PDB file of C-alpha atoms in Angstrom:
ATOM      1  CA  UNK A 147       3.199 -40.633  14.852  1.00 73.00           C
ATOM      2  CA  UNK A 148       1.604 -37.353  14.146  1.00 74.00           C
ATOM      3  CA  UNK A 149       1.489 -35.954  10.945  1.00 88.00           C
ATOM      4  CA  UNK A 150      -0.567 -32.697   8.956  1.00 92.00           C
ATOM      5  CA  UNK A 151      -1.321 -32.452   5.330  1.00 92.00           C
ATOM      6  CA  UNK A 152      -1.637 -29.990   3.497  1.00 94.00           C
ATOM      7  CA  UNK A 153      -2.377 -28.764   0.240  1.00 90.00           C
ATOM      8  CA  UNK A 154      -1.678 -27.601  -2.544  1.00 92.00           C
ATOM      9  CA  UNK A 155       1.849 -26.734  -2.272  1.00 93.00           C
ATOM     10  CA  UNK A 156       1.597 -23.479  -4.547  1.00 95.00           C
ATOM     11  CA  UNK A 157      -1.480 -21.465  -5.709  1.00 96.00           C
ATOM     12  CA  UNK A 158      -2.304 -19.029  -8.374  1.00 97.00           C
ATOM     13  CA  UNK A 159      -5.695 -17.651  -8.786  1.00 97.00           C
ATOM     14  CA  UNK A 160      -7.058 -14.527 -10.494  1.00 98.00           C
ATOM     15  CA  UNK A 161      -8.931 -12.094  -8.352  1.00 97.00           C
ATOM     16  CA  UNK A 162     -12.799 -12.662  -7.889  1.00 97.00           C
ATOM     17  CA  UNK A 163     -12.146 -16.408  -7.948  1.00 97.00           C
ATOM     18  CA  UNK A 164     -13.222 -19.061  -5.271  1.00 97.00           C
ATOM     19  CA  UNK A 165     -10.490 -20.270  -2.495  1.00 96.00           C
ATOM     20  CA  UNK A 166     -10.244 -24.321  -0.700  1.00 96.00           C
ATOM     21  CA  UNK A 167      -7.268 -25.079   1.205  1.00 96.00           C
ATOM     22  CA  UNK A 168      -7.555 -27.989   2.980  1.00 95.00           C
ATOM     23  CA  UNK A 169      -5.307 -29.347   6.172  1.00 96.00           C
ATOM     24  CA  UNK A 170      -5.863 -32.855   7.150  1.00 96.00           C
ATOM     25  CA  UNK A 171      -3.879 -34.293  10.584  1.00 94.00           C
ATOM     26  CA  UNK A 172      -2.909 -37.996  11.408  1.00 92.00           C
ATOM     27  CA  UNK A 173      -2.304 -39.788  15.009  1.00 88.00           C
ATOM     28  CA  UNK A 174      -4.364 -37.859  17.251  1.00 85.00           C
ATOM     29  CA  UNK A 175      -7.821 -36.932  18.108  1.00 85.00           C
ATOM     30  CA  UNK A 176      -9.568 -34.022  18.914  1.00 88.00           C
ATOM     31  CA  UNK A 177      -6.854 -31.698  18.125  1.00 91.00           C
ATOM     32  CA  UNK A 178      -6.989 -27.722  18.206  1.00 92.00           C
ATOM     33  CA  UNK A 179      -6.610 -26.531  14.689  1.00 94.00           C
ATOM     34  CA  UNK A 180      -5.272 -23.362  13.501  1.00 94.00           C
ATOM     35  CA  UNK A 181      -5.202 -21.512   9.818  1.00 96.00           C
ATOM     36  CA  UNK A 182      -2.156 -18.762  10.119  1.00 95.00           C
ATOM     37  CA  UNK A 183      -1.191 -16.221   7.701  1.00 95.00           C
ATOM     38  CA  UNK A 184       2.327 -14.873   6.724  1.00 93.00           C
ATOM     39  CA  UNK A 185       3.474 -12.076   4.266  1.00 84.00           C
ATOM     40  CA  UNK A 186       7.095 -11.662   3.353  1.00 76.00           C
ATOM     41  CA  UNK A 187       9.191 -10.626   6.106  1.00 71.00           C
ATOM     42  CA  UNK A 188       6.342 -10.756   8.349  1.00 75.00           C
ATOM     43  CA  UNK A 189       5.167 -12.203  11.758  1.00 84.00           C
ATOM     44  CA  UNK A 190       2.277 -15.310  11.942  1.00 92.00           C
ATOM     45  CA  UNK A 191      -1.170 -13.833  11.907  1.00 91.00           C
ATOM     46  CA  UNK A 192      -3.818 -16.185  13.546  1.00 92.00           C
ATOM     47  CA  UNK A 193      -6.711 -16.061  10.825  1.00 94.00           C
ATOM     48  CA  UNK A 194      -8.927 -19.071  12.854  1.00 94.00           C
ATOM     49  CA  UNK A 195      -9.082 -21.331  15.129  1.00 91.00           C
ATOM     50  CA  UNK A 196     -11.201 -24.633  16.172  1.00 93.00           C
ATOM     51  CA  UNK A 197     -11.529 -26.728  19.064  1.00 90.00           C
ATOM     52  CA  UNK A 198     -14.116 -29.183  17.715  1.00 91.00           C
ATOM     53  CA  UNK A 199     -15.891 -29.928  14.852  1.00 94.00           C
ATOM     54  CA  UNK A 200     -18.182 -26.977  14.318  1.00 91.00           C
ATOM     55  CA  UNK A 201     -16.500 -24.584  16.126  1.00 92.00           C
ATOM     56  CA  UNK A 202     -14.521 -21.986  14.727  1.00 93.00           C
ATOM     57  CA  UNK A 203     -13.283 -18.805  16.276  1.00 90.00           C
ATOM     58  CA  UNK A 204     -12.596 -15.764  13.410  1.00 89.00           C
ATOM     59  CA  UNK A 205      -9.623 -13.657  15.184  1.00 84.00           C
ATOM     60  CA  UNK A 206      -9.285 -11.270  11.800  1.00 80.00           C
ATOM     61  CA  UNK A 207     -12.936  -9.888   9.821  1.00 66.00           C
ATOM     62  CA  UNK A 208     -11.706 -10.783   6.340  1.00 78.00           C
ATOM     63  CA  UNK A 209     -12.548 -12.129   2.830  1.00 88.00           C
ATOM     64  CA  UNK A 210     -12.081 -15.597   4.455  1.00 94.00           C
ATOM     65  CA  UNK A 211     -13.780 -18.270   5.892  1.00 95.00           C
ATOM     66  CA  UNK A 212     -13.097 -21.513   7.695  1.00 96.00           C
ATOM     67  CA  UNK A 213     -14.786 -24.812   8.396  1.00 96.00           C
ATOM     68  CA  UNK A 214     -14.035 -28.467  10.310  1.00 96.00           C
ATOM     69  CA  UNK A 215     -16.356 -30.867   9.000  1.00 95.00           C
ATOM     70  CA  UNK A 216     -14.795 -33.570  10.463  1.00 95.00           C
ATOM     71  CA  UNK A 217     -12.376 -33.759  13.110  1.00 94.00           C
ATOM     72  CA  UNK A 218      -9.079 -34.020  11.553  1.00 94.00           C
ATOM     73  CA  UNK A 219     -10.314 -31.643   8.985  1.00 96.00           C
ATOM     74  CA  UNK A 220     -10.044 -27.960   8.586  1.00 96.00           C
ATOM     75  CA  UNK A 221     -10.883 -25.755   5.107  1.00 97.00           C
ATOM     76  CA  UNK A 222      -9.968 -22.534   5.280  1.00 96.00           C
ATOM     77  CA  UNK A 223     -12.198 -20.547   1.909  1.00 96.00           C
ATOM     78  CA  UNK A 224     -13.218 -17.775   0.371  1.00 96.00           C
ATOM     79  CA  UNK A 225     -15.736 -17.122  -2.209  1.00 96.00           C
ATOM     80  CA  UNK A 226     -13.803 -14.243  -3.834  1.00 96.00           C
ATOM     81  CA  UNK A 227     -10.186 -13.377  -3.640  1.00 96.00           C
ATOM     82  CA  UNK A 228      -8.562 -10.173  -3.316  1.00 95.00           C
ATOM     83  CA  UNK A 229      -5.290  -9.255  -4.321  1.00 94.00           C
ATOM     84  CA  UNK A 230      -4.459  -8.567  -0.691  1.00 92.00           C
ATOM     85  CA  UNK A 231      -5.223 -12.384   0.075  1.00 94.00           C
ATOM     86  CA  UNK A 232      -1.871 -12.957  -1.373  1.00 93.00           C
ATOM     87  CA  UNK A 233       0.556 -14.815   1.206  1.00 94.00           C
ATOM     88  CA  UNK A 234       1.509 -17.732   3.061  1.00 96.00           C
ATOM     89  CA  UNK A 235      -0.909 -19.684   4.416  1.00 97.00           C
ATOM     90  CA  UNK A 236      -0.159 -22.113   7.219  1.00 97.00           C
ATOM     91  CA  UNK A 237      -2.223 -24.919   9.362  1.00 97.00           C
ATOM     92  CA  UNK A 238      -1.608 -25.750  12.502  1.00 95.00           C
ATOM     93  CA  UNK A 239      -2.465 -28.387  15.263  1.00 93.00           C
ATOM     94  CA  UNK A 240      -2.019 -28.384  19.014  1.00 89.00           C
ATOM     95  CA  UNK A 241      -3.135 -30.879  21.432  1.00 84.00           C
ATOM     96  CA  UNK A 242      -3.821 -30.541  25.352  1.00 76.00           C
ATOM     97  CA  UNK A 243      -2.326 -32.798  27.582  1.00 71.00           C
ATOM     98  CA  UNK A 244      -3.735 -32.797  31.501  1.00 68.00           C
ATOM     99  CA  UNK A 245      -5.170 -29.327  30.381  1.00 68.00           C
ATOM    100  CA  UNK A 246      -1.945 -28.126  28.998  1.00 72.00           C
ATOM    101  CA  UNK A 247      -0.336 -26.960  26.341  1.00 73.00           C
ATOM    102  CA  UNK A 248       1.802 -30.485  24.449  1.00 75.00           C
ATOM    103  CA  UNK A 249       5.752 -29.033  24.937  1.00 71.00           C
ATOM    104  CA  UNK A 250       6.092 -28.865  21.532  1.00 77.00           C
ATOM    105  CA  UNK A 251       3.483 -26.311  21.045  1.00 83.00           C
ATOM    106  CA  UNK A 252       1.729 -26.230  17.683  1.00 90.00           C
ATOM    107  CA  UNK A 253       2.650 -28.446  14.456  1.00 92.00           C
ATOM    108  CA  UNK A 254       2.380 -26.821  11.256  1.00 95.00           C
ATOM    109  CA  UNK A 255       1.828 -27.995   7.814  1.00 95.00           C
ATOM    110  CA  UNK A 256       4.214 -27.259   5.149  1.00 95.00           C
ATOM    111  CA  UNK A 257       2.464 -23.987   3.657  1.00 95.00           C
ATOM    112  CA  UNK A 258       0.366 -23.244   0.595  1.00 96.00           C
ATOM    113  CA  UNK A 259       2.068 -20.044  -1.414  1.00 96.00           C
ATOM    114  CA  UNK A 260      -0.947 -17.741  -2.417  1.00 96.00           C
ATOM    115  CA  UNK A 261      -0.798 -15.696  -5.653  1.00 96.00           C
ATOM    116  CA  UNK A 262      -3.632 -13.919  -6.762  1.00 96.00           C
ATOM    117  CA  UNK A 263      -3.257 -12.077  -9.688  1.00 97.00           C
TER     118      UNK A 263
ATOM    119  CA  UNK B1290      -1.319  -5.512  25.832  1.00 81.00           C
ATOM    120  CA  UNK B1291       0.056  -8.835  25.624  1.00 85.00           C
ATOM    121  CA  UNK B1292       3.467  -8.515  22.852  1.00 90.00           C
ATOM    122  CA  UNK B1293       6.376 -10.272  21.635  1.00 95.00           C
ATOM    123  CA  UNK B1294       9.208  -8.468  20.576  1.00 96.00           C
ATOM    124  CA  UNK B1295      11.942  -9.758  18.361  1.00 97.00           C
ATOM    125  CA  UNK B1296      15.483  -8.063  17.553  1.00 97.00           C
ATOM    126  CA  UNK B1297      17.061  -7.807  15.424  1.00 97.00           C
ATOM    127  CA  UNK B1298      15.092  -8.263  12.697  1.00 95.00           C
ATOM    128  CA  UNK B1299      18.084  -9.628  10.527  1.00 97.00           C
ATOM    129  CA  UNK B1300      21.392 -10.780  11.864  1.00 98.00           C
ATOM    130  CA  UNK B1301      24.336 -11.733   9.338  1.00 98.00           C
ATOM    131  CA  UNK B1302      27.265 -13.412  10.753  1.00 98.00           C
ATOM    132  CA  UNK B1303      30.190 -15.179   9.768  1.00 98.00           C
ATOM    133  CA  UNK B1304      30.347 -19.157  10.059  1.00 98.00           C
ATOM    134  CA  UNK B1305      31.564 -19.328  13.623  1.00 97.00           C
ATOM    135  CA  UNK B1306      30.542 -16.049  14.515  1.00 98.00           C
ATOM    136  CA  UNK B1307      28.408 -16.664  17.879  1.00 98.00           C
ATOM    137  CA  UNK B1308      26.050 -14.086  18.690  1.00 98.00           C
ATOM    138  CA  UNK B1309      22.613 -14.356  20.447  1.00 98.00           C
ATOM    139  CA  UNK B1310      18.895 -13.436  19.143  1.00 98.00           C
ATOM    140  CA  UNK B1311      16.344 -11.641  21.474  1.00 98.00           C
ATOM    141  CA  UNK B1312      12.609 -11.601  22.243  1.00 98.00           C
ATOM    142  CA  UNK B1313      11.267  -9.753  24.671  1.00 97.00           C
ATOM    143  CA  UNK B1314       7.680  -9.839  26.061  1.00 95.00           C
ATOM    144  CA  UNK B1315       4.966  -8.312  27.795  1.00 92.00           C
ATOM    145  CA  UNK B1316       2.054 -11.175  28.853  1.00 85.00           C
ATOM    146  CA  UNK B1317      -0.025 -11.283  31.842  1.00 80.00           C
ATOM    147  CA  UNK B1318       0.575 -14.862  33.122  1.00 79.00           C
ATOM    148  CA  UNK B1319       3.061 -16.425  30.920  1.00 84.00           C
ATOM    149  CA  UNK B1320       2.470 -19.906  30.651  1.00 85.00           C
ATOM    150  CA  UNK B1321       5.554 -20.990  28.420  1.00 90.00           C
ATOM    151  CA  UNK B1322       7.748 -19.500  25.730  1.00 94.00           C
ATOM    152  CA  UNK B1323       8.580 -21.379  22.119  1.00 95.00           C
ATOM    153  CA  UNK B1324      11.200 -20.820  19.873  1.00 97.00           C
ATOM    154  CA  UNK B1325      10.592 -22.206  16.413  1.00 97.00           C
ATOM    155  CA  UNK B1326      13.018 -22.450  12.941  1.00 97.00           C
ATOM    156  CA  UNK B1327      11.522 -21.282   9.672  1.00 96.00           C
ATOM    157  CA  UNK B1328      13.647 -22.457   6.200  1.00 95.00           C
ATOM    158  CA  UNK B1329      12.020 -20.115   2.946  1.00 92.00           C
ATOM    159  CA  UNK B1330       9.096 -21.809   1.967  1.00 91.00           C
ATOM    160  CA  UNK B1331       8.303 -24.396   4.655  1.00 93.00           C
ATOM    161  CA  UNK B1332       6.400 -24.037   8.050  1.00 94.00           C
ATOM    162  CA  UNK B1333       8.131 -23.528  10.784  1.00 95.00           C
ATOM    163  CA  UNK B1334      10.092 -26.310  13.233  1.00 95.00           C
ATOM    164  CA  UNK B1335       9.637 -26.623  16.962  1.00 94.00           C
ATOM    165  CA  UNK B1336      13.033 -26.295  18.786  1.00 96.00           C
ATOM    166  CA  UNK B1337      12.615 -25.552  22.572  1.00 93.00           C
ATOM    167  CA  UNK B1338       9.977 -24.563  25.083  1.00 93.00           C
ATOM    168  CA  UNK B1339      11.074 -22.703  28.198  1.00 94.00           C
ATOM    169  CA  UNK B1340       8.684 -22.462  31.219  1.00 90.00           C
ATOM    170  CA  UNK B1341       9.878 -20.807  33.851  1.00 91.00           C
ATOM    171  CA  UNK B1342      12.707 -17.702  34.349  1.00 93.00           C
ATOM    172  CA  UNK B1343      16.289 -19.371  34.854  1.00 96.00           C
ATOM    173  CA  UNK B1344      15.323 -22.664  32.406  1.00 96.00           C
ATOM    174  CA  UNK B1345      17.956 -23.268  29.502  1.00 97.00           C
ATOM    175  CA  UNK B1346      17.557 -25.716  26.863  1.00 96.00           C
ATOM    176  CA  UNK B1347      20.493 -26.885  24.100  1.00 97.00           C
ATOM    177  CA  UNK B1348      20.108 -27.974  21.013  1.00 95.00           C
ATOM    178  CA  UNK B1349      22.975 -28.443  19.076  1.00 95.00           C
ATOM    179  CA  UNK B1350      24.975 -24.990  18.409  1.00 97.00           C
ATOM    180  CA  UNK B1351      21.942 -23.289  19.742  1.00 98.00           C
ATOM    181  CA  UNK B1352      21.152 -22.835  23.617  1.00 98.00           C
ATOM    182  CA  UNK B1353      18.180 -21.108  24.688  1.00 98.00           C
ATOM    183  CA  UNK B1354      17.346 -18.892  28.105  1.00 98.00           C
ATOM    184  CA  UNK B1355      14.635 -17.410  30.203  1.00 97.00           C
ATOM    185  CA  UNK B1356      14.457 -14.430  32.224  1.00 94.00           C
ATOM    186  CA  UNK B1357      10.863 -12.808  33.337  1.00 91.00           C
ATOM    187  CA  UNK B1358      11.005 -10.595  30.333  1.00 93.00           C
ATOM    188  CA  UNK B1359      12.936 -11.871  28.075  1.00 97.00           C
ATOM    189  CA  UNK B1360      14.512 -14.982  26.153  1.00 98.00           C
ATOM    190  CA  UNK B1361      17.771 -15.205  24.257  1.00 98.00           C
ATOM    191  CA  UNK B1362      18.719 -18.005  21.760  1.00 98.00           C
ATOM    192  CA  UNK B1363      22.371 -18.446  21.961  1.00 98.00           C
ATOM    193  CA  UNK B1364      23.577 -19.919  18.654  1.00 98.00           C
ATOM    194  CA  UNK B1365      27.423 -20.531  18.885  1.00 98.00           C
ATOM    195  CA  UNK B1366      30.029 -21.314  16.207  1.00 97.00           C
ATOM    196  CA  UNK B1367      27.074 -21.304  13.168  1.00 97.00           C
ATOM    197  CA  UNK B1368      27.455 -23.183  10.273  1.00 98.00           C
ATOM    198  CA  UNK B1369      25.682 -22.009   7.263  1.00 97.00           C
ATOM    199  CA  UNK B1370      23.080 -24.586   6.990  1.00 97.00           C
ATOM    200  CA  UNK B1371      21.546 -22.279  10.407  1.00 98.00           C
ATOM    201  CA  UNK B1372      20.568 -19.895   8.391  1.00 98.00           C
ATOM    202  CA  UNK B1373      16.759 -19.609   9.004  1.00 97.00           C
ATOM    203  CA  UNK B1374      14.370 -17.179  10.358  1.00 96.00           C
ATOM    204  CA  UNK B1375      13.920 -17.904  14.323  1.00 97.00           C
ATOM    205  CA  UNK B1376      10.914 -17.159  15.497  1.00 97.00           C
ATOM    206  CA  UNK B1377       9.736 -17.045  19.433  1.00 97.00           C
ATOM    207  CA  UNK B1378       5.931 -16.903  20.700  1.00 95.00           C
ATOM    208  CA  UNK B1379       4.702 -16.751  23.966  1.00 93.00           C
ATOM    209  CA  UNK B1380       1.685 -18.844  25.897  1.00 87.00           C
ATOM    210  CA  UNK B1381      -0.658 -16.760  28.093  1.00 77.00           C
ATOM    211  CA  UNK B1382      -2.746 -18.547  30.671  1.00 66.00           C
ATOM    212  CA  UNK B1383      -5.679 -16.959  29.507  1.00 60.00           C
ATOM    213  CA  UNK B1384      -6.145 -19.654  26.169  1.00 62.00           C
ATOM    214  CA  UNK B1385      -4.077 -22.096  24.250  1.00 72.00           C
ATOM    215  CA  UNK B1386      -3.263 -19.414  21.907  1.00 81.00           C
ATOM    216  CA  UNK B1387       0.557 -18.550  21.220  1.00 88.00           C
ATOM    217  CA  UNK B1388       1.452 -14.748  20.326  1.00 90.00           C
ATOM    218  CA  UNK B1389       4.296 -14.910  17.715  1.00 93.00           C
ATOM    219  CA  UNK B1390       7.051 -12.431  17.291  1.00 95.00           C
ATOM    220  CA  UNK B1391       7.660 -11.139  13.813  1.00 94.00           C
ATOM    221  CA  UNK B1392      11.454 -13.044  13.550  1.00 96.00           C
ATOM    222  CA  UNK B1393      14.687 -12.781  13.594  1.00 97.00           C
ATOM    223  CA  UNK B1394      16.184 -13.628  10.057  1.00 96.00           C
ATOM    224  CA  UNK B1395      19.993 -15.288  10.883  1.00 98.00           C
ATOM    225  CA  UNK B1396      22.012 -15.277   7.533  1.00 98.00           C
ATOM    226  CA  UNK B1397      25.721 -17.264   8.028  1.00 98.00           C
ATOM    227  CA  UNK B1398      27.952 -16.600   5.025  1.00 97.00           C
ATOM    228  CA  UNK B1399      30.753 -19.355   4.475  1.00 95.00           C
TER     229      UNK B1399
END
């Protein structure tokens, strides 16, 4: 079965500091990956997404950057945080099946809370 | 420009109040539309995917419908332990991308 990591749970970093959030997905291959953003109350806001290793599309200029060394693998960083980096950050996979969208849409990870202070 | 709409944007009921939550959209070439449950704190769940105007899906208390510009997700006789934030995003044909709505938070007092 499928599963996505990721971590850590909860986050608290003073401003100016360096970011790593890594995702990690089991039981399939070549999925689409996707690093989401949330503040309270608020909608999803797509941050990145990947199709391969290598390839990463920026939807939002930020203080952030992403990477997928490795298939199954997607870092979302920054080298230094701003207060307004403070949210929810969520991963996401989605596979294609027969060039579509899987019914279930995207799977998402569990969330890393965000402080910076 | 392609939008998802979501009202309202917090609902409290009763337990066994029924009521229905609404997004409304504007896509060129919808491809398929996903409604997802969100507890505080956790990513959000897949519930149903609706593909074409006229499809229902049911899911428990909840039942969820399609028109050409618009979904509803039905929730009758709620129980507490539904109270979530619902959230519905669209597909266009133009990616894989889904556009999210900003929510509907459902609140059912005992």
């Amino acid at each position: 079965s499928q599963t996505i990591h990721q971590w850590p749970a909860t986050l608290v970093q003073p401003v100016g500091s360096p970011l790593s959030l890594e995702c990690t997905v089991e039981g399939t291959s070549n999925p689409n990956l996707y690093w989401y953003r949330q503040a309270a109350g608020r909608g999803l806001q797509l941050l990145f997404y990947s199709v391969g290793i290598g390839q990463i599309s920026s939807e939002v200029p930020q203080n952030l950057s992403a990477s997928r060394p490795q298939d199954r693998q997607f870092i979302l960083s920054s080298k230094k945080l701003l207060l307004s980096d403070s949210g929810f950050y969520l991963c996401a996979w989605s596979v294609l099946r027969q060039g579509r969208l899987a019914n279930y849409g995207y799977t998402f990870g569990s969330g890393t809370r965000l402080t910076v202070v | 420009e392609d939008q998802v709409t979501q009202s309202p944007e917090a609902l409290r009921l009763q337990e066994g109040e029924s009521s229905s939550l609404n997004c409304s959209y504007t896509v060129s070439g919808l491809r398929g539309l996903f409604w997802y449950r969100q507890d505080p704190g956790k990513g959000p769940e897949f519930l149903f995917t609706l593909y074409s105007a006229g499809e229902e899906k049911e899911k428990e208390r909840l039942k969820a419908t399609l028109t050409k510009k618009e979904s509803f997700l039905h929730i009758t006789a709620p129980k507490p332990e539904d109270s979530a934030t619902y959230l519905c995003a669209v597909l266009r044909d133009s990616n894989y991308q889904l556009i999210w709505g900003a929510g509907t938070k459902l609140i059912i007092k005992p």
